[in-house]
Amino acid sequence: SSSGLGFDLGFSYHNEEALFAAGLVLRNVGFQFNGYNSINGDNKQEILPIDLQIAVSQKLPKAPLRFHLTLHNLQTWDLSYATNSNVPDKMNGKTKAAIGADMFFRHTIWAVEILPHKNFYIVASYNHRRSKEMSVTNKRSIAGFAFGAGFNAYKFNVGFSVVPYQTGSLGYNLTFSTNLTDFGIK
């Protein structure tokens, strides 16, 4: 077993008139108190996997659309996935420019939100890194995409999403949330 302490630190900016929002998050800041013991009895303490993220969101003024862009893992440029055979994932034979473009897009998550009503939304997103890491060679897949919808009822928000990780593997999320200030709690 192992124990540690970690926290997330974030800042956000909202401009209601411009229909714009931005955020900065530093996730998994912390350390292990004690690490896992190896076979020879060494106590190996590891750092937590820090993730620096920046996100922006822009709603169109005359259309029920909002666009999102998240840049994640900004502390590490190379996000290629090495397999157990120490062969990088699908990078063989690519030019430096193609590898650079692929690395840039592995840091991005793109999303579009459709807002047909103030209390209802539909969203679709694409995560290029997940697509590259979860796709099966020579098979078409929608790995990397995610789809969801949600609605506001009274003082609560209910959301549902489906994430196809790879062929035959779907993840489902059901979220219930509320804002405590709606109940007079400050």
GROMACS .gro file of C-alpha atoms in nm:
model
  186
    1SER     CA    1   0.000   0.000   0.000
    2SER     CA    2   0.097   0.362  -0.036
    3SER     CA    3  -0.034   0.692   0.097
    4GLY     CA    4   0.009   1.050  -0.012
    5LEU     CA    5  -0.139   1.394  -0.022
    6GLY     CA    6  -0.251   1.574  -0.336
    7PHE     CA    7  -0.467   1.866  -0.439
    8ASP     CA    8  -0.579   2.058  -0.745
    9LEU     CA    9  -0.538   2.433  -0.784
   10GLY     CA   10  -0.744   2.628  -1.035
   11PHE     CA   11  -0.836   2.976  -1.151
   12SER     CA   12  -1.120   3.080  -1.378
   13TYR     CA   13  -1.228   3.390  -1.565
   14HIS     CA   14  -1.581   3.459  -1.695
   15ASN     CA   15  -1.697   3.745  -1.913
   16GLU     CA   16  -2.077   3.727  -1.940
   17GLU     CA   17  -2.099   4.008  -2.197
   18ALA     CA   18  -1.849   3.846  -2.435
   19LEU     CA   19  -1.991   3.495  -2.361
   20PHE     CA   20  -1.633   3.384  -2.290
   21ALA     CA   21  -1.477   3.174  -2.015
   22ALA     CA   22  -1.121   3.054  -1.948
   23GLY     CA   23  -0.955   2.846  -1.682
   24LEU     CA   24  -0.616   2.733  -1.562
   25VAL     CA   25  -0.578   2.417  -1.353
   26LEU     CA   26  -0.280   2.244  -1.194
   27ARG     CA   27  -0.392   1.891  -1.108
   28ASN     CA   28  -0.231   1.632  -0.880
   29VAL     CA   29   0.005   1.860  -0.689
   30GLY     CA   30   0.148   1.670  -0.395
   31PHE     CA   31   0.367   1.384  -0.280
   32GLN     CA   32   0.367   1.034  -0.133
   33PHE     CA   33   0.420   0.989   0.241
   34ASN     CA   34   0.533   0.635   0.181
   35GLY     CA   35   0.580   0.457  -0.151
   36TYR     CA   36   0.528   0.100  -0.261
   37ASN     CA   37   0.783  -0.151  -0.138
   38SER     CA   38   0.977  -0.335  -0.409
   39ILE     CA   39   1.076  -0.702  -0.401
   40ASN     CA   40   1.411  -0.619  -0.241
   41GLY     CA   41   1.242  -0.408   0.030
   42ASP     CA   42   1.317  -0.061  -0.106
   43ASN     CA   43   1.050   0.201  -0.045
   44LYS     CA   44   1.017   0.380  -0.379
   45GLN     CA   45   0.847   0.716  -0.344
   46GLU     CA   46   0.716   0.865  -0.667
   47ILE     CA   47   0.590   1.210  -0.756
   48LEU     CA   48   0.224   1.249  -0.841
   49PRO     CA   49   0.146   1.283  -1.215
   50ILE     CA   50   0.105   1.662  -1.233
   51ASP     CA   51  -0.118   1.788  -1.516
   52LEU     CA   52  -0.120   2.156  -1.618
   53GLN     CA   53  -0.436   2.246  -1.814
   54ILE     CA   54  -0.571   2.558  -1.983
   55ALA     CA   55  -0.926   2.573  -2.119
   56VAL     CA   56  -1.127   2.830  -2.309
   57SER     CA   57  -1.496   2.841  -2.399
   58GLN     CA   58  -1.678   3.073  -2.638
   59LYS     CA   59  -2.053   3.089  -2.699
   60LEU     CA   60  -2.176   3.238  -3.023
   61PRO     CA   61  -2.397   3.543  -2.957
   62LYS     CA   62  -2.676   3.466  -3.206
   63ALA     CA   63  -2.656   3.086  -3.228
   64PRO     CA   64  -2.716   2.811  -2.970
   65LEU     CA   65  -2.356   2.689  -2.992
   66ARG     CA   66  -2.063   2.695  -2.753
   67PHE     CA   67  -1.712   2.583  -2.848
   68HIS     CA   68  -1.454   2.449  -2.602
   69LEU     CA   69  -1.082   2.386  -2.626
   70THR     CA   70  -0.878   2.227  -2.348
   71LEU     CA   71  -0.500   2.201  -2.358
   72HIS     CA   72  -0.378   1.937  -2.112
   73ASN     CA   73  -0.047   1.789  -1.994
   74LEU     CA   74   0.130   2.112  -2.086
   75GLN     CA   75   0.423   2.022  -1.860
   76THR     CA   76   0.527   1.738  -2.099
   77TRP     CA   77   0.564   1.773  -2.476
   78ASP     CA   78   0.606   1.406  -2.576
   79LEU     CA   79   0.280   1.223  -2.508
   80SER     CA   80   0.351   0.925  -2.732
   81TYR     CA   81   0.255   0.595  -2.579
   82ALA     CA   82   0.526   0.328  -2.555
   83THR     CA   83   0.407  -0.031  -2.564
   84ASN     CA   84   0.563  -0.314  -2.364
   85SER     CA   85   0.786  -0.391  -2.663
   86ASN     CA   86   0.933  -0.038  -2.636
   87VAL     CA   87   0.799   0.057  -2.980
   88PRO     CA   88   0.632   0.400  -2.989
   89ASP     CA   89   0.271   0.402  -3.104
   90LYS     CA   90   0.235   0.449  -3.480
   91MET     CA   91   0.514   0.707  -3.509
   92ASN     CA   92   0.743   0.493  -3.726
   93GLY     CA   93   0.800   0.637  -4.074
   94LYS     CA   94   0.643   0.979  -4.004
   95THR     CA   95   0.818   1.307  -4.078
   96LYS     CA   96   0.923   1.541  -3.798
   97ALA     CA   97   0.646   1.783  -3.899
   98ALA     CA   98   0.383   1.508  -3.884
   99ILE     CA   99   0.513   1.391  -3.546
  100GLY     CA  100   0.511   1.753  -3.418
  101ALA     CA  101   0.153   1.809  -3.536
  102ASP     CA  102   0.046   1.478  -3.381
  103MET     CA  103   0.210   1.573  -3.049
  104PHE     CA  104   0.039   1.914  -3.052
  105PHE     CA  105  -0.304   1.757  -3.109
  106ARG     CA  106  -0.242   1.497  -2.835
  107HIS     CA  107  -0.253   1.793  -2.594
  108THR     CA  108  -0.598   1.905  -2.713
  109ILE     CA  109  -0.958   1.819  -2.638
  110TRP     CA  110  -1.215   1.986  -2.865
  111ALA     CA  111  -1.585   2.009  -2.787
  112VAL     CA  112  -1.899   2.163  -2.924
  113GLU     CA  113  -2.211   2.218  -2.718
  114ILE     CA  114  -2.558   2.264  -2.866
  115LEU     CA  115  -2.790   2.469  -2.644
  116PRO     CA  116  -3.144   2.440  -2.785
  117HIS     CA  117  -3.294   2.560  -2.453
  118LYS     CA  118  -3.152   2.734  -2.146
  119ASN     CA  119  -3.219   2.418  -1.942
  120PHE     CA  120  -3.096   2.155  -2.192
  121TYR     CA  121  -2.769   2.086  -2.373
  122ILE     CA  122  -2.610   1.827  -2.602
  123VAL     CA  123  -2.232   1.797  -2.628
  124ALA     CA  124  -1.976   1.609  -2.837
  125SER     CA  125  -1.600   1.611  -2.787
  126TYR     CA  126  -1.283   1.469  -2.938
  127ASN     CA  127  -0.964   1.377  -2.749
  128HIS     CA  128  -0.684   1.305  -3.000
  129ARG     CA  129  -0.454   1.143  -2.744
  130ARG     CA  130  -0.722   0.900  -2.634
  131SER     CA  131  -0.802   0.826  -2.997
  132LYS     CA  132  -0.438   0.736  -3.072
  133GLU     CA  133  -0.386   0.534  -2.755
  134MET     CA  134  -0.714   0.341  -2.764
  135SER     CA  135  -0.756   0.270  -3.134
  136VAL     CA  136  -0.689  -0.083  -3.254
  137THR     CA  137  -0.450  -0.121  -3.549
  138ASN     CA  138  -0.628  -0.142  -3.886
  139LYS     CA  139  -0.973  -0.112  -3.727
  140ARG     CA  140  -1.211   0.180  -3.754
  141SER     CA  141  -1.300   0.316  -3.415
  142ILE     CA  142  -1.465   0.615  -3.254
  143ALA     CA  143  -1.223   0.600  -2.962
  144GLY     CA  144  -1.146   0.955  -2.856
  145PHE     CA  145  -1.500   1.082  -2.908
  146ALA     CA  146  -1.746   1.140  -2.625
  147PHE     CA  147  -2.114   1.232  -2.637
  148GLY     CA  148  -2.346   1.365  -2.371
  149ALA     CA  149  -2.658   1.554  -2.279
  150GLY     CA  150  -2.797   1.718  -1.971
  151PHE     CA  151  -3.076   1.928  -1.831
  152ASN     CA  152  -3.147   2.159  -1.540
  153ALA     CA  153  -3.449   2.084  -1.326
  154TYR     CA  154  -3.538   2.309  -1.034
  155LYS     CA  155  -3.198   2.368  -0.866
  156PHE     CA  156  -3.027   2.055  -0.995
  157ASN     CA  157  -2.832   1.958  -1.305
  158VAL     CA  158  -2.847   1.604  -1.442
  159GLY     CA  159  -2.598   1.495  -1.707
  160PHE     CA  160  -2.532   1.172  -1.893
  161SER     CA  161  -2.241   1.087  -2.121
  162VAL     CA  162  -2.107   0.790  -2.312
  163VAL     CA  163  -1.740   0.746  -2.395
  164PRO     CA  164  -1.640   0.475  -2.645
  165TYR     CA  165  -1.287   0.387  -2.534
  166GLN     CA  166  -1.236   0.122  -2.800
  167THR     CA  167  -1.436  -0.131  -2.998
  168GLY     CA  168  -1.678  -0.300  -2.758
  169SER     CA  169  -1.581  -0.089  -2.457
  170LEU     CA  170  -1.814   0.195  -2.357
  171GLY     CA  171  -1.796   0.405  -2.044
  172TYR     CA  172  -2.108   0.571  -1.906
  173ASN     CA  173  -2.123   0.864  -1.666
  174LEU     CA  174  -2.426   0.993  -1.480
  175THR     CA  175  -2.380   1.321  -1.295
  176PHE     CA  176  -2.603   1.501  -1.045
  177SER     CA  177  -2.492   1.846  -0.933
  178THR     CA  178  -2.621   2.158  -0.768
  179ASN     CA  179  -2.499   2.500  -0.661
  180LEU     CA  180  -2.528   2.540  -0.284
  181THR     CA  181  -2.584   2.916  -0.316
  182ASP     CA  182  -2.920   2.830  -0.481
  183PHE     CA  183  -3.024   2.698  -0.137
  184GLY     CA  184  -2.901   3.009   0.048
  185ILE     CA  185  -2.574   2.850   0.164
  186LYS     CA  186  -2.274   3.081   0.129
   0.00000   0.00000   0.00000
